[in-house]
Amino acid sequence: MTQLGVQGSGSLREFVSGWLAETGIHADSVDDRSYGDSHLRGHPHDETGPVVVVAPDADNSETVVETAGELIMAANRAGQTGSHLLVVTPSQEAARWARDILEVPYANRRAPDRHQLYSIPTYVYTSAGDIVVTKRDAPSPYWTVSGDGRRALYSGGQCLAAGPITAPITSYSFETPRVTTHGDSLAVTDPDGDIRETNRSLADCADEYQAVRRPIVPRLPLFCAKETIAYRDGSSLVEPIRSQSWAENSTRLSWEEHCERAVNTFLETYTIPDDTRDSSETGRFIEYFLAWYDKQTTCRRPAQMTVACILSDRLPSVEDIPPTMPDDRSWWLPTIDLSLEIAHSCSSAEAPHEDISDHN
């Protein structure tokens, strides 16, 4: 990215602002930001594009992106506007963490038919504005999303709520306690409205209950097409070394075999078998594959025709190169038309100032 830069500065955000200025970019600072918003706007790849400072192990002295969920929110926002996202991190380790999140924007797989979603540390509400909670001694709650577009809340193996991904979370029925205002105090109620106990504050509730966090749905299967991830190294910003774990022990492969392995790895990671897919949702497959490949390896990228031949097992003319994936596959979760409000599980309810998510 650079041999320019600035020497030691206070915060990473201040360093990034100075680095951008030395590269001739006078980025606009975003001071009144919320979850998923950029810290700066304008960088060498996009004169008005978003810049986010990501530090998963940061202390509380600096406002940065600390969670995978918020990083995906930033990527969703950039993708919606067609902007190039610049992610700046303090270390190579943090840069690789961010790269891994944006390449596969789901948490570990809990079951063959669904993925766990990342979340952000803000509350989930019912339609009445109550805070959804679970017992602190119960298994930690987590959200999943399935290939058929179903979002669900689990605690261990128990499903506590579920509904279509296109519906607001506030419309779901939660089989779990919730915290609600009851006169001058807060009441913990059962799903049927019976009061379990009352407390003076959220902090008092936190001894026995933990809040359910807002799940974040990625709107794209991967975010490699228009993003750059870099870390600070002295006075420079550097992109992390690429890795291609899928190609390990493949030094004896021919170029054609190497390309075929890459295509098959991509298909297995980002698509599922689907004989009834909507063809309008499978476009840009080769574009996404090539963007992913460029982030994976320093090898020369395959030509589009090479990828098309692997997909179709025949040699089409240049005009016939298909923009879509094989006929029996579809994206794992095609949600590009999902609104940001739905994808980010937004609620009109305002969060109280006290927090019960992380009390021990």
GROMACS .gro file of C-alpha atoms in nm:
model
  360
    1MET     CA    1   0.000   0.000   0.000
    2THR     CA    2   0.271   0.249   0.086
    3GLN     CA    3   0.618   0.361   0.171
    4LEU     CA    4   0.474   0.682   0.307
    5GLY     CA    5   0.325   0.729   0.648
    6VAL     CA    6   0.371   0.910   0.971
    7GLN     CA    7   0.586   0.828   1.269
    8GLY     CA    8   0.457   0.750   1.616
    9SER     CA    9   0.121   0.898   1.698
   10GLY     CA   10  -0.129   0.864   1.979
   11SER     CA   11  -0.420   0.650   1.870
   12LEU     CA   12  -0.442   0.421   1.570
   13ARG     CA   13  -0.718   0.641   1.432
   14GLU     CA   14  -0.491   0.947   1.452
   15PHE     CA   15  -0.218   0.752   1.276
   16VAL     CA   16  -0.454   0.651   0.996
   17SER     CA   17  -0.571   1.010   0.951
   18GLY     CA   18  -0.209   1.127   0.930
   19TRP     CA   19  -0.114   0.847   0.693
   20LEU     CA   20  -0.400   0.933   0.462
   21ALA     CA   21  -0.299   1.301   0.466
   22GLU     CA   22   0.056   1.210   0.364
   23THR     CA   23  -0.078   1.008   0.072
   24GLY     CA   24  -0.269   1.315  -0.043
   25ILE     CA   25  -0.609   1.205   0.091
   26HIS     CA   26  -0.781   1.449   0.322
   27ALA     CA   27  -1.029   1.211   0.478
   28ASP     CA   28  -1.342   1.333   0.653
   29SER     CA   29  -1.369   1.226   1.015
   30VAL     CA   30  -1.694   1.066   1.134
   31ASP     CA   31  -1.723   1.167   1.498
   32ASP     CA   32  -2.086   1.094   1.585
   33ARG     CA   33  -2.082   0.732   1.477
   34SER     CA   34  -2.283   0.428   1.579
   35TYR     CA   35  -2.221   0.056   1.535
   36GLY     CA   36  -2.098  -0.026   1.186
   37ASP     CA   37  -2.029   0.333   1.082
   38SER     CA   38  -1.693   0.433   0.936
   39HIS     CA   39  -1.434   0.628   1.136
   40LEU     CA   40  -1.313   0.819   0.830
   41ARG     CA   41  -1.430   0.864   0.473
   42GLY     CA   42  -1.187   0.876   0.182
   43HIS     CA   43  -0.881   0.664   0.102
   44PRO     CA   44  -0.657   0.581  -0.198
   45HIS     CA   45  -0.894   0.317  -0.339
   46ASP     CA   46  -1.212   0.527  -0.307
   47GLU     CA   47  -1.212   0.904  -0.255
   48THR     CA   48  -1.530   0.886  -0.047
   49GLY     CA   49  -1.501   0.524   0.068
   50PRO     CA   50  -1.533   0.417   0.432
   51VAL     CA   51  -1.232   0.358   0.658
   52VAL     CA   52  -1.278   0.159   0.978
   53VAL     CA   53  -1.022   0.106   1.252
   54VAL     CA   54  -1.043  -0.251   1.382
   55ALA     CA   55  -0.873  -0.372   1.699
   56PRO     CA   56  -1.036  -0.683   1.852
   57ASP     CA   57  -0.816  -0.663   2.163
   58ALA     CA   58  -0.841  -0.289   2.221
   59ASP     CA   59  -0.888  -0.130   2.562
   60ASN     CA   60  -1.166   0.115   2.636
   61SER     CA   61  -0.956   0.425   2.572
   62GLU     CA   62  -1.030   0.429   2.199
   63THR     CA   63  -1.351   0.387   2.000
   64VAL     CA   64  -1.271   0.115   1.747
   65VAL     CA   65  -1.442  -0.185   1.593
   66GLU     CA   66  -1.384  -0.471   1.837
   67THR     CA   67  -1.628  -0.743   1.729
   68ALA     CA   68  -1.679  -0.953   1.419
   69GLY     CA   69  -2.044  -0.848   1.412
   70GLU     CA   70  -1.965  -0.479   1.386
   71LEU     CA   71  -1.703  -0.545   1.117
   72ILE     CA   72  -1.968  -0.725   0.911
   73MET     CA   73  -2.203  -0.430   0.967
   74ALA     CA   74  -1.939  -0.198   0.819
   75ALA     CA   75  -1.892  -0.434   0.523
   76ASN     CA   76  -2.270  -0.452   0.471
   77ARG     CA   77  -2.293  -0.072   0.460
   78ALA     CA   78  -2.005  -0.048   0.212
   79GLY     CA   79  -2.154  -0.321  -0.005
   80GLN     CA   80  -2.492  -0.153  -0.016
   81THR     CA   81  -2.341   0.168  -0.158
   82GLY     CA   82  -2.085  -0.004  -0.382
   83SER     CA   83  -1.800   0.153  -0.185
   84HIS     CA   84  -1.449   0.015  -0.131
   85LEU     CA   85  -1.391  -0.056   0.238
   86LEU     CA   86  -1.050   0.007   0.395
   87VAL     CA   87  -0.993  -0.182   0.720
   88VAL     CA   88  -0.693  -0.074   0.929
   89THR     CA   89  -0.566  -0.283   1.220
   90PRO     CA   90  -0.280  -0.246   1.470
   91SER     CA   91  -0.109  -0.579   1.398
   92GLN     CA   92  -0.067  -0.854   1.142
   93GLU     CA   93  -0.258  -1.090   1.369
   94ALA     CA   94  -0.555  -0.851   1.387
   95ALA     CA   95  -0.544  -0.802   1.009
   96ARG     CA   96  -0.561  -1.176   0.951
   97TRP     CA   97  -0.852  -1.199   1.196
   98ALA     CA   98  -1.041  -0.930   1.003
   99ARG     CA   99  -0.960  -1.096   0.670
  100ASP     CA  100  -1.089  -1.432   0.792
  101ILE     CA  101  -1.414  -1.272   0.913
  102LEU     CA  102  -1.483  -1.096   0.582
  103GLU     CA  103  -1.393  -1.404   0.376
  104VAL     CA  104  -1.631  -1.632   0.569
  105PRO     CA  105  -1.876  -1.402   0.752
  106TYR     CA  106  -2.032  -1.669   0.977
  107ALA     CA  107  -1.922  -1.814   1.308
  108ASN     CA  108  -1.849  -2.183   1.352
  109ARG     CA  109  -2.102  -2.424   1.207
  110ARG     CA  110  -2.326  -2.573   1.477
  111ALA     CA  111  -2.516  -2.813   1.254
  112PRO     CA  112  -2.493  -2.928   0.891
  113ASP     CA  113  -2.788  -2.716   0.783
  114ARG     CA  114  -2.721  -2.384   0.958
  115HIS     CA  115  -2.448  -2.138   1.051
  116GLN     CA  116  -2.402  -1.940   1.369
  117LEU     CA  117  -2.428  -1.564   1.324
  118TYR     CA  118  -2.194  -1.307   1.473
  119SER     CA  119  -2.351  -1.049   1.702
  120ILE     CA  120  -2.292  -0.709   1.857
  121PRO     CA  121  -2.323  -0.625   2.230
  122THR     CA  122  -2.660  -0.454   2.215
  123TYR     CA  123  -3.000  -0.580   2.319
  124VAL     CA  124  -3.268  -0.778   2.139
  125TYR     CA  125  -3.619  -0.652   2.211
  126THR     CA  126  -3.968  -0.793   2.188
  127SER     CA  127  -4.245  -0.608   2.004
  128ALA     CA  128  -4.344  -0.456   2.341
  129GLY     CA  129  -3.997  -0.313   2.393
  130ASP     CA  130  -3.889  -0.566   2.657
  131ILE     CA  131  -3.529  -0.689   2.671
  132VAL     CA  132  -3.488  -1.057   2.585
  133VAL     CA  133  -3.273  -1.242   2.842
  134THR     CA  134  -3.175  -1.594   2.941
  135LYS     CA  135  -3.071  -1.742   3.274
  136ARG     CA  136  -2.702  -1.685   3.333
  137ASP     CA  137  -2.648  -2.047   3.437
  138ALA     CA  138  -2.804  -2.172   3.109
  139PRO     CA  139  -2.591  -2.233   2.797
  140SER     CA  140  -2.499  -1.902   2.631
  141PRO     CA  141  -2.758  -1.801   2.370
  142TYR     CA  142  -2.657  -1.783   2.006
  143TRP     CA  143  -2.829  -1.707   1.675
  144THR     CA  144  -2.819  -1.922   1.362
  145VAL     CA  145  -2.931  -1.883   1.004
  146SER     CA  146  -3.021  -2.167   0.767
  147GLY     CA  147  -3.003  -2.200   0.393
  148ASP     CA  148  -3.382  -2.180   0.365
  149GLY     CA  149  -3.380  -1.832   0.520
  150ARG     CA  150  -3.475  -1.916   0.878
  151ARG     CA  151  -3.314  -1.725   1.166
  152ALA     CA  152  -3.328  -1.888   1.509
  153LEU     CA  153  -3.214  -1.831   1.868
  154TYR     CA  154  -3.070  -2.128   2.057
  155SER     CA  155  -2.947  -2.200   2.407
  156GLY     CA  156  -2.761  -2.527   2.392
  157GLY     CA  157  -2.984  -2.748   2.178
  158GLN     CA  158  -3.308  -2.569   2.267
  159CYS     CA  159  -3.466  -2.332   2.015
  160LEU     CA  160  -3.595  -2.022   2.196
  161ALA     CA  161  -3.725  -1.825   1.895
  162ALA     CA  162  -3.732  -1.851   1.518
  163GLY     CA  163  -3.870  -1.677   1.214
  164PRO     CA  164  -3.802  -1.585   0.853
  165ILE     CA  165  -3.489  -1.382   0.795
  166THR     CA  166  -3.696  -1.123   0.609
  167ALA     CA  167  -3.903  -1.045   0.920
  168PRO     CA  168  -3.799  -0.812   1.205
  169ILE     CA  169  -3.674  -0.994   1.513
  170THR     CA  170  -3.927  -0.803   1.720
  171SER     CA  171  -4.198  -1.007   1.544
  172TYR     CA  172  -4.060  -1.337   1.678
  173SER     CA  173  -4.214  -1.521   1.973
  174PHE     CA  174  -3.948  -1.574   2.242
  175GLU     CA  175  -3.968  -1.872   2.475
  176THR     CA  176  -3.739  -1.703   2.724
  177PRO     CA  177  -3.763  -1.447   3.006
  178ARG     CA  178  -3.760  -1.076   2.937
  179VAL     CA  179  -3.693  -0.762   3.140
  180THR     CA  180  -3.966  -0.498   3.139
  181THR     CA  181  -4.048  -0.177   3.324
  182HIS     CA  182  -4.283  -0.234   3.617
  183GLY     CA  183  -4.367   0.088   3.792
  184ASP     CA  184  -4.046   0.232   3.938
  185SER     CA  185  -3.863  -0.100   3.910
  186LEU     CA  186  -3.772  -0.361   3.651
  187ALA     CA  187  -3.955  -0.691   3.634
  188VAL     CA  188  -3.827  -1.020   3.495
  189THR     CA  189  -4.127  -1.193   3.340
  190ASP     CA  190  -4.202  -1.529   3.182
  191PRO     CA  191  -4.312  -1.548   2.815
  192ASP     CA  192  -4.675  -1.551   2.934
  193GLY     CA  193  -4.624  -1.229   3.131
  194ASP     CA  194  -4.603  -1.372   3.485
  195ILE     CA  195  -4.353  -1.182   3.700
  196ARG     CA  196  -4.061  -1.389   3.825
  197GLU     CA  197  -3.893  -1.116   4.027
  198THR     CA  198  -3.842  -0.741   4.043
  199ASN     CA  199  -3.518  -0.546   4.062
  200ARG     CA  200  -3.417  -0.185   4.102
  201SER     CA  201  -3.181  -0.178   3.803
  202LEU     CA  202  -3.040  -0.379   3.515
  203ALA     CA  203  -2.722  -0.430   3.713
  204ASP     CA  204  -2.927  -0.610   3.979
  205CYS     CA  205  -3.077  -0.835   3.709
  206ALA     CA  206  -2.730  -0.920   3.580
  207ASP     CA  207  -2.649  -1.155   3.866
  208GLU     CA  208  -2.897  -1.412   3.736
  209TYR     CA  209  -2.972  -1.310   3.376
  210GLN     CA  210  -2.780  -1.223   3.061
  211ALA     CA  211  -2.911  -1.023   2.768
  212VAL     CA  212  -2.946  -1.179   2.424
  213ARG     CA  213  -2.726  -0.996   2.173
  214ARG     CA  214  -2.831  -0.861   1.835
  215PRO     CA  215  -2.737  -1.097   1.547
  216ILE     CA  216  -2.583  -0.957   1.229
  217VAL     CA  217  -2.664  -1.118   0.895
  218PRO     CA  218  -2.405  -1.072   0.615
  219ARG     CA  219  -2.573  -0.944   0.300
  220LEU     CA  220  -2.307  -1.100   0.074
  221PRO     CA  221  -2.156  -1.450   0.078
  222LEU     CA  222  -1.811  -1.292   0.116
  223PHE     CA  223  -1.667  -0.941   0.116
  224CYS     CA  224  -1.348  -0.987  -0.087
  225ALA     CA  225  -1.456  -0.800  -0.398
  226LYS     CA  226  -1.418  -0.444  -0.269
  227GLU     CA  227  -1.220  -0.433   0.051
  228THR     CA  228  -0.860  -0.381   0.155
  229ILE     CA  229  -0.729  -0.494   0.493
  230ALA     CA  230  -0.402  -0.355   0.626
  231TYR     CA  231  -0.208  -0.330   0.950
  232ARG     CA  232   0.028  -0.070   1.089
  233ASP     CA  233   0.397  -0.154   1.058
  234GLY     CA  234   0.600   0.142   1.180
  235SER     CA  235   0.504   0.435   0.960
  236SER     CA  236   0.343   0.223   0.689
  237LEU     CA  237   0.025   0.030   0.623
  238VAL     CA  238   0.085  -0.325   0.500
  239GLU     CA  239  -0.149  -0.595   0.375
  240PRO     CA  240  -0.110  -0.930   0.557
  241ILE     CA  241   0.061  -1.222   0.388
  242ARG     CA  242  -0.187  -1.425   0.189
  243SER     CA  243  -0.261  -1.782   0.279
  244GLN     CA  244  -0.404  -2.063   0.070
  245SER     CA  245  -0.467  -2.346   0.312
  246TRP     CA  246  -0.684  -2.517   0.051
  247ALA     CA  247  -0.377  -2.551  -0.173
  248GLU     CA  248  -0.141  -2.702   0.084
  249ASN     CA  249   0.054  -3.006  -0.039
  250SER     CA  250  -0.044  -2.923  -0.396
  251THR     CA  251   0.299  -2.840  -0.538
  252ARG     CA  252   0.275  -3.132  -0.777
  253LEU     CA  253  -0.058  -3.024  -0.918
  254SER     CA  254  -0.079  -2.901  -1.272
  255TRP     CA  255  -0.214  -2.550  -1.329
  256GLU     CA  256  -0.548  -2.692  -1.441
  257GLU     CA  257  -0.571  -2.913  -1.129
  258HIS     CA  258  -0.478  -2.617  -0.909
  259CYS     CA  259  -0.758  -2.407  -1.061
  260GLU     CA  260  -1.009  -2.689  -1.028
  261ARG     CA  261  -0.922  -2.732  -0.659
  262ALA     CA  262  -0.969  -2.359  -0.607
  263VAL     CA  263  -1.310  -2.358  -0.777
  264ASN     CA  264  -1.425  -2.664  -0.581
  265THR     CA  265  -1.307  -2.511  -0.251
  266PHE     CA  266  -1.499  -2.194  -0.330
  267LEU     CA  267  -1.814  -2.389  -0.420
  268GLU     CA  268  -1.798  -2.596  -0.099
  269THR     CA  269  -1.743  -2.288   0.118
  270TYR     CA  270  -1.995  -2.044  -0.024
  271THR     CA  271  -2.266  -2.248  -0.200
  272ILE     CA  272  -2.505  -2.532  -0.128
  273PRO     CA  273  -2.676  -2.792  -0.350
  274ASP     CA  274  -2.996  -2.645  -0.490
  275ASP     CA  275  -3.193  -2.780  -0.785
  276THR     CA  276  -3.463  -2.513  -0.757
  277ARG     CA  277  -3.252  -2.200  -0.727
  278ASP     CA  278  -3.351  -1.857  -0.851
  279SER     CA  279  -3.103  -1.784  -1.131
  280SER     CA  280  -3.118  -1.410  -1.057
  281GLU     CA  281  -2.946  -1.478  -0.724
  282THR     CA  282  -2.644  -1.662  -0.868
  283GLY     CA  283  -2.497  -1.389  -1.086
  284ARG     CA  284  -2.148  -1.251  -1.044
  285PHE     CA  285  -2.020  -1.594  -0.940
  286ILE     CA  286  -1.699  -1.574  -1.143
  287GLU     CA  287  -1.641  -1.215  -1.028
  288TYR     CA  288  -1.665  -1.320  -0.664
  289PHE     CA  289  -1.451  -1.627  -0.721
  290LEU     CA  290  -1.171  -1.426  -0.883
  291ALA     CA  291  -1.183  -1.165  -0.605
  292TRP     CA  292  -1.158  -1.446  -0.348
  293TYR     CA  293  -0.875  -1.611  -0.540
  294ASP     CA  294  -0.677  -1.285  -0.552
  295LYS     CA  295  -0.699  -1.262  -0.172
  296GLN     CA  296  -0.590  -1.624  -0.130
  297THR     CA  297  -0.273  -1.656  -0.330
  298THR     CA  298   0.000  -1.475  -0.520
  299CYS     CA  299  -0.038  -1.713  -0.813
  300ARG     CA  300  -0.160  -1.562  -1.137
  301ARG     CA  301  -0.538  -1.551  -1.148
  302PRO     CA  302  -0.714  -1.791  -1.384
  303ALA     CA  303  -0.880  -1.648  -1.692
  304GLN     CA  304  -1.257  -1.628  -1.683
  305MET     CA  305  -1.271  -1.888  -1.959
  306THR     CA  306  -1.067  -2.129  -1.744
  307VAL     CA  307  -1.317  -2.095  -1.461
  308ALA     CA  308  -1.607  -2.130  -1.703
  309CYS     CA  309  -1.460  -2.451  -1.843
  310ILE     CA  310  -1.425  -2.600  -1.495
  311LEU     CA  311  -1.787  -2.509  -1.420
  312SER     CA  312  -1.935  -2.632  -1.745
  313ASP     CA  313  -1.692  -2.909  -1.849
  314ARG     CA  314  -1.689  -2.773  -2.201
  315LEU     CA  315  -1.512  -2.498  -2.390
  316PRO     CA  316  -1.755  -2.215  -2.452
  317SER     CA  317  -1.685  -1.922  -2.670
  318VAL     CA  318  -1.588  -1.598  -2.497
  319GLU     CA  319  -1.942  -1.470  -2.550
  320ASP     CA  320  -2.084  -1.775  -2.375
  321ILE     CA  321  -1.888  -1.747  -2.050
  322PRO     CA  322  -2.158  -1.792  -1.786
  323PRO     CA  323  -2.184  -1.529  -1.513
  324THR     CA  324  -2.349  -1.781  -1.284
  325MET     CA  325  -2.246  -2.090  -1.090
  326PRO     CA  326  -2.337  -2.449  -1.188
  327ASP     CA  327  -2.707  -2.518  -1.232
  328ASP     CA  328  -2.730  -2.737  -0.920
  329ARG     CA  329  -2.579  -2.485  -0.674
  330SER     CA  330  -2.681  -2.156  -0.514
  331TRP     CA  331  -2.525  -1.915  -0.266
  332TRP     CA  332  -2.537  -2.044   0.092
  333LEU     CA  333  -2.763  -1.755   0.189
  334PRO     CA  334  -2.853  -1.509  -0.088
  335THR     CA  335  -2.950  -1.200   0.111
  336ILE     CA  336  -2.826  -0.917  -0.109
  337ASP     CA  337  -3.178  -0.769  -0.122
  338LEU     CA  338  -3.215  -0.776   0.258
  339SER     CA  339  -3.249  -0.428   0.407
  340LEU     CA  340  -2.976  -0.316   0.646
  341GLU     CA  341  -3.238  -0.267   0.918
  342ILE     CA  342  -3.340  -0.633   0.895
  343ALA     CA  343  -2.985  -0.764   0.846
  344HIS     CA  344  -2.866  -0.571   1.151
  345SER     CA  345  -3.168  -0.664   1.366
  346CYS     CA  346  -3.243  -0.299   1.439
  347SER     CA  347  -3.518  -0.203   1.679
  348SER     CA  348  -3.699   0.122   1.740
  349ALA     CA  349  -3.666   0.065   2.113
  350GLU     CA  350  -3.393   0.257   2.288
  351ALA     CA  351  -3.137   0.066   2.493
  352PRO     CA  352  -3.114   0.157   2.863
  353HIS     CA  353  -2.787   0.308   2.975
  354GLU     CA  354  -2.695   0.017   3.199
  355ASP     CA  355  -2.573  -0.310   3.053
  356ILE     CA  356  -2.648  -0.668   3.160
  357SER     CA  357  -2.465  -0.843   2.878
  358ASP     CA  358  -2.123  -0.884   3.034
  359HIS     CA  359  -2.166  -0.871   3.410
  360ASN     CA  360  -2.002  -1.163   3.590
   0.00000   0.00000   0.00000
